[in-house]
PDB file of N, CA, C and O in Angstrom:
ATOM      1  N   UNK J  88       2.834  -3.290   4.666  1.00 47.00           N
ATOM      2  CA  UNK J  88       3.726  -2.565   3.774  1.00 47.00           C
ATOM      3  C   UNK J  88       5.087  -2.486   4.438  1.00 47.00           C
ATOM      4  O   UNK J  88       5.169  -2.518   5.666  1.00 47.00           O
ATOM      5  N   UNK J  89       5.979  -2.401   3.792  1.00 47.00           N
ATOM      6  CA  UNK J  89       7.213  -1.930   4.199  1.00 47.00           C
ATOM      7  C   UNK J  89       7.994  -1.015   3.067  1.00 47.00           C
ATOM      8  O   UNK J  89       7.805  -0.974   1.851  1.00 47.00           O
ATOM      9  N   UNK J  90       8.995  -0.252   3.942  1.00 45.00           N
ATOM     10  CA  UNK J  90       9.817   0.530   2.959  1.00 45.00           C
ATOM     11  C   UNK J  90      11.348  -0.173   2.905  1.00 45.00           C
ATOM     12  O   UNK J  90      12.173  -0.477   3.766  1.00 45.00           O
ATOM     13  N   UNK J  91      11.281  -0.284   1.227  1.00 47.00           N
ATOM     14  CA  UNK J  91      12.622  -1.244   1.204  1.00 47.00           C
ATOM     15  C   UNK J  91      13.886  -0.454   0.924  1.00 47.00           C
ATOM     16  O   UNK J  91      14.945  -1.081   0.931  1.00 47.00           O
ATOM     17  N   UNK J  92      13.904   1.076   0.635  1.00 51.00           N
ATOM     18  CA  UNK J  92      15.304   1.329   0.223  1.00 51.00           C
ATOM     19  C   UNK J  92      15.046   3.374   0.705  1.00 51.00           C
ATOM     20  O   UNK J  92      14.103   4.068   0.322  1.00 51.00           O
ATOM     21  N   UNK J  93      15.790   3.664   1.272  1.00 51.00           N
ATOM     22  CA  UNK J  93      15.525   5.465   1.037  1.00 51.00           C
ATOM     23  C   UNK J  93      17.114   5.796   0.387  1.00 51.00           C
ATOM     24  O   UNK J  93      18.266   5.399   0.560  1.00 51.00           O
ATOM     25  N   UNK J  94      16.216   6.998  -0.654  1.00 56.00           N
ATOM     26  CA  UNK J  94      17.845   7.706  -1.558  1.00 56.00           C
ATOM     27  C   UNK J  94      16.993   8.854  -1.891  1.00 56.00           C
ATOM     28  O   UNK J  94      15.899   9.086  -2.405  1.00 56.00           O
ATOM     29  N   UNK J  95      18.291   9.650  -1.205  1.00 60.00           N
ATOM     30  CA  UNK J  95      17.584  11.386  -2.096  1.00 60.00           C
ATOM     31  C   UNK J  95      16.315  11.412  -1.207  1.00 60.00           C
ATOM     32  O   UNK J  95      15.263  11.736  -1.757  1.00 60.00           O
ATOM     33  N   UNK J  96      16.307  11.062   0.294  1.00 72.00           N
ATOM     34  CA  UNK J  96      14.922  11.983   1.080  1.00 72.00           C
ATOM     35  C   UNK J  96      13.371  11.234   0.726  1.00 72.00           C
ATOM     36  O   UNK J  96      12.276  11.666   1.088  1.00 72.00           O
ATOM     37  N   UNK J  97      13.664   9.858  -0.174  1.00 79.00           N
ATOM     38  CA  UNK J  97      12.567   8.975  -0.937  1.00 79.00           C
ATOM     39  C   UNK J  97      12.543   7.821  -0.224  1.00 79.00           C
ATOM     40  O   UNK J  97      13.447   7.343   0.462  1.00 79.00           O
ATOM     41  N   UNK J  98      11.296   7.344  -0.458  1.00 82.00           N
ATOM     42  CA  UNK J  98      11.560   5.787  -0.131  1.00 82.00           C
ATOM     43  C   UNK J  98      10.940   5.122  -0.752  1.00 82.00           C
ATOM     44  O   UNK J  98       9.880   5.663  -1.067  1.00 82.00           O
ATOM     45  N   UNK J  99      11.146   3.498  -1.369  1.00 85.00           N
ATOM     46  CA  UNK J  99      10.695   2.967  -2.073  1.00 85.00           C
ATOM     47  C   UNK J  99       9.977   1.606  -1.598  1.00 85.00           C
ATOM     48  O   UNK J  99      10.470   0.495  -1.400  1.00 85.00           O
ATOM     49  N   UNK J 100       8.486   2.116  -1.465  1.00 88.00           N
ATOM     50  CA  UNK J 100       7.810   1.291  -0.657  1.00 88.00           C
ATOM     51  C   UNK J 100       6.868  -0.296  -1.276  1.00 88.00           C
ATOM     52  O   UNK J 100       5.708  -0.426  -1.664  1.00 88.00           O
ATOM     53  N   UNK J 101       7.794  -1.116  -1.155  1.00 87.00           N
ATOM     54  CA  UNK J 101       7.093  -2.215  -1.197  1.00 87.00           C
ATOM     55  C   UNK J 101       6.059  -2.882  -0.592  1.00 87.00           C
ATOM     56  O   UNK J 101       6.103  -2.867   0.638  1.00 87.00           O
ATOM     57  N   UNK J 102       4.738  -3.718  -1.323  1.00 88.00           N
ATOM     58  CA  UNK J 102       3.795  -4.256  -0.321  1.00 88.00           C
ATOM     59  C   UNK J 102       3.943  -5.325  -0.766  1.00 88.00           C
ATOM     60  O   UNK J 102       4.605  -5.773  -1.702  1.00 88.00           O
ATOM     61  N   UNK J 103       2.944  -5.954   0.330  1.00 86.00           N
ATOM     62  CA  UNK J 103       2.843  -7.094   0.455  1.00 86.00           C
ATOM     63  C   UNK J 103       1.386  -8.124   1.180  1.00 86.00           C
ATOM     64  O   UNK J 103       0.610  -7.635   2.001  1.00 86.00           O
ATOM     65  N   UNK J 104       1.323  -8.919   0.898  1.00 86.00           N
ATOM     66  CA  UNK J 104       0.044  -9.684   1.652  1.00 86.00           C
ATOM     67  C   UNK J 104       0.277 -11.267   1.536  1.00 86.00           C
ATOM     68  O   UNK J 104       0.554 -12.026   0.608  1.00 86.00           O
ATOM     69  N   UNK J 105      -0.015 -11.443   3.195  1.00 85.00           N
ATOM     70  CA  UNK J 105       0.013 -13.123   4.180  1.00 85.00           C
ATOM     71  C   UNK J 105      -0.603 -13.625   2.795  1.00 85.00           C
ATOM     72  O   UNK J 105       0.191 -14.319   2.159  1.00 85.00           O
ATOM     73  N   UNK J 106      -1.730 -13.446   2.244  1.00 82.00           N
ATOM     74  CA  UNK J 106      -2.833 -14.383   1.640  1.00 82.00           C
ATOM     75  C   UNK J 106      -2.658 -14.625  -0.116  1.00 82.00           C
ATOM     76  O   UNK J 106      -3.095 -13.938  -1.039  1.00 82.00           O
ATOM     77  N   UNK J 107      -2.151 -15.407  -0.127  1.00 86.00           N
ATOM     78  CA  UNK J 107      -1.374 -15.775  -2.030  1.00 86.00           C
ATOM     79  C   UNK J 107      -2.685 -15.568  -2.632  1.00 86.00           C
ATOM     80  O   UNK J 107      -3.798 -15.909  -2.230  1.00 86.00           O
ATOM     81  N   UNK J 108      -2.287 -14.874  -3.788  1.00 89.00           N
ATOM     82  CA  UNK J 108      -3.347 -14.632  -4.257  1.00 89.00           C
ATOM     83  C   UNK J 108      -4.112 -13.280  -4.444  1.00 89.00           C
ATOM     84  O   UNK J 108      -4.525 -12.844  -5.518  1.00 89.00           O
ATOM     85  N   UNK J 109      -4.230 -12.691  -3.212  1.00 92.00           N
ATOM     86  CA  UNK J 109      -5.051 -11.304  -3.201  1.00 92.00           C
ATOM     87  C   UNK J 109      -4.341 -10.427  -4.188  1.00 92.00           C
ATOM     88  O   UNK J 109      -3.245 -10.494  -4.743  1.00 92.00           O
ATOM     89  N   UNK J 110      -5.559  -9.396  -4.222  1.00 94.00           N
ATOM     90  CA  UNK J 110      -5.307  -8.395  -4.925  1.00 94.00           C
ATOM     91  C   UNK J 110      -4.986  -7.178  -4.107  1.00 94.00           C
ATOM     92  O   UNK J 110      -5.741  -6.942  -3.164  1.00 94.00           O
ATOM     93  N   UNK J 111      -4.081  -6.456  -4.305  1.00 94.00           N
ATOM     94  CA  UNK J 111      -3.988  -5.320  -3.555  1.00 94.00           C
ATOM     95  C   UNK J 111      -4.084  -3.631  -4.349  1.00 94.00           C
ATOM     96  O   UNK J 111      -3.860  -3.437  -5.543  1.00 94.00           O
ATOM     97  N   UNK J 112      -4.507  -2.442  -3.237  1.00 95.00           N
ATOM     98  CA  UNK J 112      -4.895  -1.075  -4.153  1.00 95.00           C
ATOM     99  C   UNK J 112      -4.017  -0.456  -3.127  1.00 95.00           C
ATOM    100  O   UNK J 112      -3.721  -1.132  -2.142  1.00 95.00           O
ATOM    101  N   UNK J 113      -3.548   0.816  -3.255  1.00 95.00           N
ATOM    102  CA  UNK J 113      -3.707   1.720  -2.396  1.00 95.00           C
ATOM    103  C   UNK J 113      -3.800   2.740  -3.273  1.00 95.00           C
ATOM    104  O   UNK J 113      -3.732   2.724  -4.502  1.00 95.00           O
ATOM    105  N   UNK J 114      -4.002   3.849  -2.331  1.00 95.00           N
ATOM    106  CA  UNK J 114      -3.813   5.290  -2.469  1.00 95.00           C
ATOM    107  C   UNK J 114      -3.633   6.463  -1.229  1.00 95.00           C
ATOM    108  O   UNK J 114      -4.023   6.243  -0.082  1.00 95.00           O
ATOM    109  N   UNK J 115      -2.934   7.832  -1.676  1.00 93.00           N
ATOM    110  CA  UNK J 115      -2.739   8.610  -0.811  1.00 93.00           C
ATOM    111  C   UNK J 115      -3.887   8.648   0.119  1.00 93.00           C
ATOM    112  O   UNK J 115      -5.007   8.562  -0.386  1.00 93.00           O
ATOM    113  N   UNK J 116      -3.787   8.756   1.317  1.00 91.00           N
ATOM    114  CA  UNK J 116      -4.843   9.260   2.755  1.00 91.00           C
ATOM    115  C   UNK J 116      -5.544  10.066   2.227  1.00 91.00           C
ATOM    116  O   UNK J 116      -6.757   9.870   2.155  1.00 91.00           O
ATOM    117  N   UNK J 117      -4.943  11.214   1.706  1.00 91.00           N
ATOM    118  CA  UNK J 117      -5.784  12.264   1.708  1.00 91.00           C
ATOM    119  C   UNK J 117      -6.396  12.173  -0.411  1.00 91.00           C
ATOM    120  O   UNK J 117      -6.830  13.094  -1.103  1.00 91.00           O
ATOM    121  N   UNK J 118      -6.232  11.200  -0.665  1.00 90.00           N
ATOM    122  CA  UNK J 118      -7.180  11.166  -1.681  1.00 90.00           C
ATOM    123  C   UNK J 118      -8.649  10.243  -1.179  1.00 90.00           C
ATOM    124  O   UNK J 118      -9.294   9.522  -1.940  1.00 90.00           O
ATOM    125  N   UNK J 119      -8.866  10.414  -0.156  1.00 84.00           N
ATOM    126  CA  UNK J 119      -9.797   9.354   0.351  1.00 84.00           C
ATOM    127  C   UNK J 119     -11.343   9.652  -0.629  1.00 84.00           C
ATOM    128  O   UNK J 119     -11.854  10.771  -0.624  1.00 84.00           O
ATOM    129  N   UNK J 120     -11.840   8.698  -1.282  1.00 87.00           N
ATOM    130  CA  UNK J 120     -12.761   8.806  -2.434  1.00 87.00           C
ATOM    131  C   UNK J 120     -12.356   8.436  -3.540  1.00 87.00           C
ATOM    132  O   UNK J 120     -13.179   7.956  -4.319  1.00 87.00           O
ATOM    133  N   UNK J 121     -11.263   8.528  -3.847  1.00 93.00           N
ATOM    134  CA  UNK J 121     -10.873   8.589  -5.188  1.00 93.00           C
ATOM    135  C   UNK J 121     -10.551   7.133  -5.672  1.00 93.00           C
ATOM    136  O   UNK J 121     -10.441   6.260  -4.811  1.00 93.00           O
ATOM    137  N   UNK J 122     -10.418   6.867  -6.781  1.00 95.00           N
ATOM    138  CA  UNK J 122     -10.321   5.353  -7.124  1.00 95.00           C
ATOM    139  C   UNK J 122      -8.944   4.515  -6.488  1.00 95.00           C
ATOM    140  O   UNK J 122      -8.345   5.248  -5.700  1.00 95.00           O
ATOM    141  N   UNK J 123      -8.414   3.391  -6.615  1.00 95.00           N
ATOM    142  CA  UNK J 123      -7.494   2.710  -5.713  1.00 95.00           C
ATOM    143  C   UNK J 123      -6.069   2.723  -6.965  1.00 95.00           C
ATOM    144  O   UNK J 123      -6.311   3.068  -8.122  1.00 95.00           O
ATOM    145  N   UNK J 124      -4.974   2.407  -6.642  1.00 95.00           N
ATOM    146  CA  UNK J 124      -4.189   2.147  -8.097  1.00 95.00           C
ATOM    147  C   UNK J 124      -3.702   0.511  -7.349  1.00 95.00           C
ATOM    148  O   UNK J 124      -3.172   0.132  -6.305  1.00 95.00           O
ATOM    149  N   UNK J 125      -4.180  -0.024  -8.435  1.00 96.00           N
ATOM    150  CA  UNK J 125      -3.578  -1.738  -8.122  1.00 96.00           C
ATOM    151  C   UNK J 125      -2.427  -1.658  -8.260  1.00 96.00           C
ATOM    152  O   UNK J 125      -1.860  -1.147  -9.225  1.00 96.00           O
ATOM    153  N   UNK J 126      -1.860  -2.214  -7.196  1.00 94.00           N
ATOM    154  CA  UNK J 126      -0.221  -2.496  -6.992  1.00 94.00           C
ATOM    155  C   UNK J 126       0.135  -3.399  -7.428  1.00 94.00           C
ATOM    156  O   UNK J 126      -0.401  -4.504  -7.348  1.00 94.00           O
ATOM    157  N   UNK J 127       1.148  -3.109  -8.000  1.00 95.00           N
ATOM    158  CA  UNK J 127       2.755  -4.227  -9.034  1.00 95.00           C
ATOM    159  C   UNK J 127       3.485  -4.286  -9.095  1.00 95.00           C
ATOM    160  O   UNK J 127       4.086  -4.914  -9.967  1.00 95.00           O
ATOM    161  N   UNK J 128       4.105  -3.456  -7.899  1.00 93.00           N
ATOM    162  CA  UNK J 128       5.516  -3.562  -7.431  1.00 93.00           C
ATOM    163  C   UNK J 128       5.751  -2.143  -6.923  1.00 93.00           C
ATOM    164  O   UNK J 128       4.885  -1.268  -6.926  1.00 93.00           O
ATOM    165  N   UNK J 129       7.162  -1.977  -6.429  1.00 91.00           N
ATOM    166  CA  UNK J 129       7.422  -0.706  -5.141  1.00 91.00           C
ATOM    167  C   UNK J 129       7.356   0.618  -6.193  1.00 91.00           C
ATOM    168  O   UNK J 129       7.662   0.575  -7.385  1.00 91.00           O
ATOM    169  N   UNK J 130       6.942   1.650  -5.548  1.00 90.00           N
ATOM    170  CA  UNK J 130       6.561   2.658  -5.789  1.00 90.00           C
ATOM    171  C   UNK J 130       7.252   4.202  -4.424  1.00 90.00           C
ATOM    172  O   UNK J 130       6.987   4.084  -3.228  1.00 90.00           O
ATOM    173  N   UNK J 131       7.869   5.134  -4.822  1.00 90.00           N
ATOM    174  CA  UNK J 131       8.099   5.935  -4.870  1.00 90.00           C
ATOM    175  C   UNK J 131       7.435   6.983  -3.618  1.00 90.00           C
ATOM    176  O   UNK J 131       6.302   7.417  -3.826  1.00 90.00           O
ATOM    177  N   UNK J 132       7.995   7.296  -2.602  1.00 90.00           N
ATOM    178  CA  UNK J 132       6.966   7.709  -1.510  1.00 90.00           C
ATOM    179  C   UNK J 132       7.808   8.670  -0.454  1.00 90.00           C
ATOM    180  O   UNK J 132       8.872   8.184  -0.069  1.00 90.00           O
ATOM    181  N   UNK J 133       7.486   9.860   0.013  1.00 89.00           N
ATOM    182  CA  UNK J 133       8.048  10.758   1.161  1.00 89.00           C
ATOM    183  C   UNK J 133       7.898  10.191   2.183  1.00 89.00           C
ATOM    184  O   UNK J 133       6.885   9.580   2.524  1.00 89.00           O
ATOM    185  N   UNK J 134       9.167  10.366   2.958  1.00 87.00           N
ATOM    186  CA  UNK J 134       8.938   9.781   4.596  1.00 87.00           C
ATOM    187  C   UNK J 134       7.611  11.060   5.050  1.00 87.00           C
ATOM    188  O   UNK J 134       7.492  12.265   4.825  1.00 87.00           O
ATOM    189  N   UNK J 135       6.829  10.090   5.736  1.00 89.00           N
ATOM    190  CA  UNK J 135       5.307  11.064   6.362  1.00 89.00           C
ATOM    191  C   UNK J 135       4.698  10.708   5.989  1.00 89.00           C
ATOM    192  O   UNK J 135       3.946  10.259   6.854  1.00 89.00           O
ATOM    193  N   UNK J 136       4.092  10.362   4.348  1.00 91.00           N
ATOM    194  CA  UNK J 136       3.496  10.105   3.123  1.00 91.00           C
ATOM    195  C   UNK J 136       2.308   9.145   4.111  1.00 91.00           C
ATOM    196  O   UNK J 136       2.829   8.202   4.706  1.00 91.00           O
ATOM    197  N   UNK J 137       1.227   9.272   4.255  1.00 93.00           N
ATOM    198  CA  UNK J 137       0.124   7.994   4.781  1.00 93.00           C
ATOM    199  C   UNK J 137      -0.784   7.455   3.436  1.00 93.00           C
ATOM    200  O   UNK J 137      -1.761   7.916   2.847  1.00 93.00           O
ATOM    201  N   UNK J 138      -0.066   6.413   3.290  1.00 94.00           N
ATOM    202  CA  UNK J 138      -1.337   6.001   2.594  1.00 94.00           C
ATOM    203  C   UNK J 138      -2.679   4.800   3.058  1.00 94.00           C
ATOM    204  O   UNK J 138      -2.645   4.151   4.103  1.00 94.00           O
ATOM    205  N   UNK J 139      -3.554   4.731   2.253  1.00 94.00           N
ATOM    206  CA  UNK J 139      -4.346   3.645   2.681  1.00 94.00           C
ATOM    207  C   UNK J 139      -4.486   2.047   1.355  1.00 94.00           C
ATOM    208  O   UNK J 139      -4.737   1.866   0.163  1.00 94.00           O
ATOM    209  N   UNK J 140      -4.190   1.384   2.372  1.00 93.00           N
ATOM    210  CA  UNK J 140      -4.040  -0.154   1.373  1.00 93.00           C
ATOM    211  C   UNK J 140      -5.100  -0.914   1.598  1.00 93.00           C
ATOM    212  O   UNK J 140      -5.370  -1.003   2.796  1.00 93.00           O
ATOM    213  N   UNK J 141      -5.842  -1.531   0.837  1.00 94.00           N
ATOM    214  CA  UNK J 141      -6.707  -2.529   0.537  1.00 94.00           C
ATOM    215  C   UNK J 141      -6.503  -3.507  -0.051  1.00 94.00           C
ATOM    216  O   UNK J 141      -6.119  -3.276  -1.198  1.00 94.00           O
ATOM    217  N   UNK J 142      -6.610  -4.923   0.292  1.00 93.00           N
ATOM    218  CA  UNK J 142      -6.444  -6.132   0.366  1.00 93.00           C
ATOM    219  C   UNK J 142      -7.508  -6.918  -0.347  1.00 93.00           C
ATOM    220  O   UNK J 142      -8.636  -6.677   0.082  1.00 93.00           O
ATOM    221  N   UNK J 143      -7.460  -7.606  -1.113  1.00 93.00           N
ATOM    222  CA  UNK J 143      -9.012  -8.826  -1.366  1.00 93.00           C
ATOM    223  C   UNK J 143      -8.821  -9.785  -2.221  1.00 93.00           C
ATOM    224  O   UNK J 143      -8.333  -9.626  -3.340  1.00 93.00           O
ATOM    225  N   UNK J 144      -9.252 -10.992  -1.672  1.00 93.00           N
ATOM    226  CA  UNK J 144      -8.954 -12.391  -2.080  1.00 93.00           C
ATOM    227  C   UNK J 144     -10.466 -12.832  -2.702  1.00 93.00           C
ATOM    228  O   UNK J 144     -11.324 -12.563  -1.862  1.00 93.00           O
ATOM    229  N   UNK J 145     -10.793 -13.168  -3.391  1.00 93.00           N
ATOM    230  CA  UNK J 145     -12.430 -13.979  -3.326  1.00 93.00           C
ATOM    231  C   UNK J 145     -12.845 -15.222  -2.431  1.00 93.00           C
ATOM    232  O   UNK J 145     -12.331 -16.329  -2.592  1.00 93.00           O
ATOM    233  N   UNK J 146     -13.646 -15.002  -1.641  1.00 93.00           N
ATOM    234  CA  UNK J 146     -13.958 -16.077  -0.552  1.00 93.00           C
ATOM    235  C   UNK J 146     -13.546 -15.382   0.446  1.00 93.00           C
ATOM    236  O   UNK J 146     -14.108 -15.758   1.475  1.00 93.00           O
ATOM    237  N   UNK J 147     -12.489 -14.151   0.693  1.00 92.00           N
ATOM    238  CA  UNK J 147     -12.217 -13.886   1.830  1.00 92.00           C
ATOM    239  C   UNK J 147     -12.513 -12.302   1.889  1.00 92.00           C
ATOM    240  O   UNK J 147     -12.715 -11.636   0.874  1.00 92.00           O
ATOM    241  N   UNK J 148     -12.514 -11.697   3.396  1.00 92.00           N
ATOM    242  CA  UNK J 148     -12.836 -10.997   3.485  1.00 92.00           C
ATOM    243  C   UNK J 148     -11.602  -9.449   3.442  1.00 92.00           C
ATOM    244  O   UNK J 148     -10.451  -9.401   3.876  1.00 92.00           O
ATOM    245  N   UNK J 149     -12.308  -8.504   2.843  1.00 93.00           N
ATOM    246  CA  UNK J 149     -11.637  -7.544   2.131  1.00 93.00           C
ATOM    247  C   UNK J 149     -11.175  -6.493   3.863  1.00 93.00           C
ATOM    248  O   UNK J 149     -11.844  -5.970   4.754  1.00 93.00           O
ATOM    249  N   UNK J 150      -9.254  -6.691   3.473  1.00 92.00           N
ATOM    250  CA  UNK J 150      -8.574  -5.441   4.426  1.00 92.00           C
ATOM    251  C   UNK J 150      -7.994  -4.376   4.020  1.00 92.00           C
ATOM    252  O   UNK J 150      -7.235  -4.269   3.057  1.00 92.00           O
ATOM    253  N   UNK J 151      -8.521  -3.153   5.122  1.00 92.00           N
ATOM    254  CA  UNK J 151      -7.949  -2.105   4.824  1.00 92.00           C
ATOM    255  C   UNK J 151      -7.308  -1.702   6.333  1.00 92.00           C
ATOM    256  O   UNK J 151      -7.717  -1.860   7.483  1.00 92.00           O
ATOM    257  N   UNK J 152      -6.028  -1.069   5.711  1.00 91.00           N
ATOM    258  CA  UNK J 152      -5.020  -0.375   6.745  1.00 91.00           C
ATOM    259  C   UNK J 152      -4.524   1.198   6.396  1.00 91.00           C
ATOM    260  O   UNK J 152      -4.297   1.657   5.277  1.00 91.00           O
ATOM    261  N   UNK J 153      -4.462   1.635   7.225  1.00 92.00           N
ATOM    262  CA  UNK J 153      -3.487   2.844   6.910  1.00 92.00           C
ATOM    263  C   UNK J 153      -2.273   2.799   7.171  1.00 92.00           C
ATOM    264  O   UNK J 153      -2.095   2.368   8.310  1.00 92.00           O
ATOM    265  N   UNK J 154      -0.755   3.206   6.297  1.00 89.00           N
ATOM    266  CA  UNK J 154       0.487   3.076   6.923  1.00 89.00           C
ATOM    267  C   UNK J 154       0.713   4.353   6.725  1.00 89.00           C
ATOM    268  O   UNK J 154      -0.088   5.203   6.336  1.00 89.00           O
ATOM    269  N   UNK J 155       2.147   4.502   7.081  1.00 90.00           N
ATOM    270  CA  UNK J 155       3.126   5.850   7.109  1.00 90.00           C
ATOM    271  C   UNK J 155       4.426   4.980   6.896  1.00 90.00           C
ATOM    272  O   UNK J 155       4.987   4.000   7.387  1.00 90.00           O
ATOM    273  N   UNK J 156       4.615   6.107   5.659  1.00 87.00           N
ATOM    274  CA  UNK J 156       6.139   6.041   5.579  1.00 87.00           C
ATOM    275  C   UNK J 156       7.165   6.051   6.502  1.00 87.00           C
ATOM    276  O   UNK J 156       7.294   6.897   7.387  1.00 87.00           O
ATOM    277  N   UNK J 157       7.746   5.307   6.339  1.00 80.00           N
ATOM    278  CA  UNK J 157       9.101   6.259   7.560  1.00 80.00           C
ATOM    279  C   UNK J 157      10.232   6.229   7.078  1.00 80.00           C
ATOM    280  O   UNK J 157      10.645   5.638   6.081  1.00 80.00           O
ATOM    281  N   UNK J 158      10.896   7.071   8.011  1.00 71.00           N
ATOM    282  CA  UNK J 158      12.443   7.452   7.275  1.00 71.00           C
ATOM    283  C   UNK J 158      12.939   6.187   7.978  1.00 71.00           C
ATOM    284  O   UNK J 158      12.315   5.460   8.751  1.00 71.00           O
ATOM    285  N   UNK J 159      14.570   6.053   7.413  1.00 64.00           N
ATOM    286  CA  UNK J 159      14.764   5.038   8.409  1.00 64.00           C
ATOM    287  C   UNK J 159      16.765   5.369   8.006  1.00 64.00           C
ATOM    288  O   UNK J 159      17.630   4.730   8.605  1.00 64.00           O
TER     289      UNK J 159
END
């Protein structure tokens, strides 16, 4: 993940993945359980903010990371 722009104390966090093709989810850390929201472009996020991202291609094997926002 990276954060591509901060305005107004926000940041607007774009993802991304090495592997053409995959599908990607995340959601807040602390919703851990809860369903994933498939990502489609940058989304809206507090510097601190941790979320967790999941990765998956078919044939390959499924990644998960945790990031943090940061200010910058």
């Amino acid at each position: 993940a990276r954060t591509a722009r901060m305005a107004g104390g926000v940041a607007e966090v774009a993802i991304e993945c090495v592997e053409s093709g995959a599908s990607i989810g995340y959601r807040s850390a602390d919703q851990a359980g809860e369903p994933w929201t498939v990502y489609t472009g940058p989304f809206v996020a507090a510097p601190g903010e941790v979320f967790e991202l999941l990765t998956h291609r078919i044939g390959y094997k499924p990644t998960r990371v945790k990031v943090t926002v940061e200010a910058r």
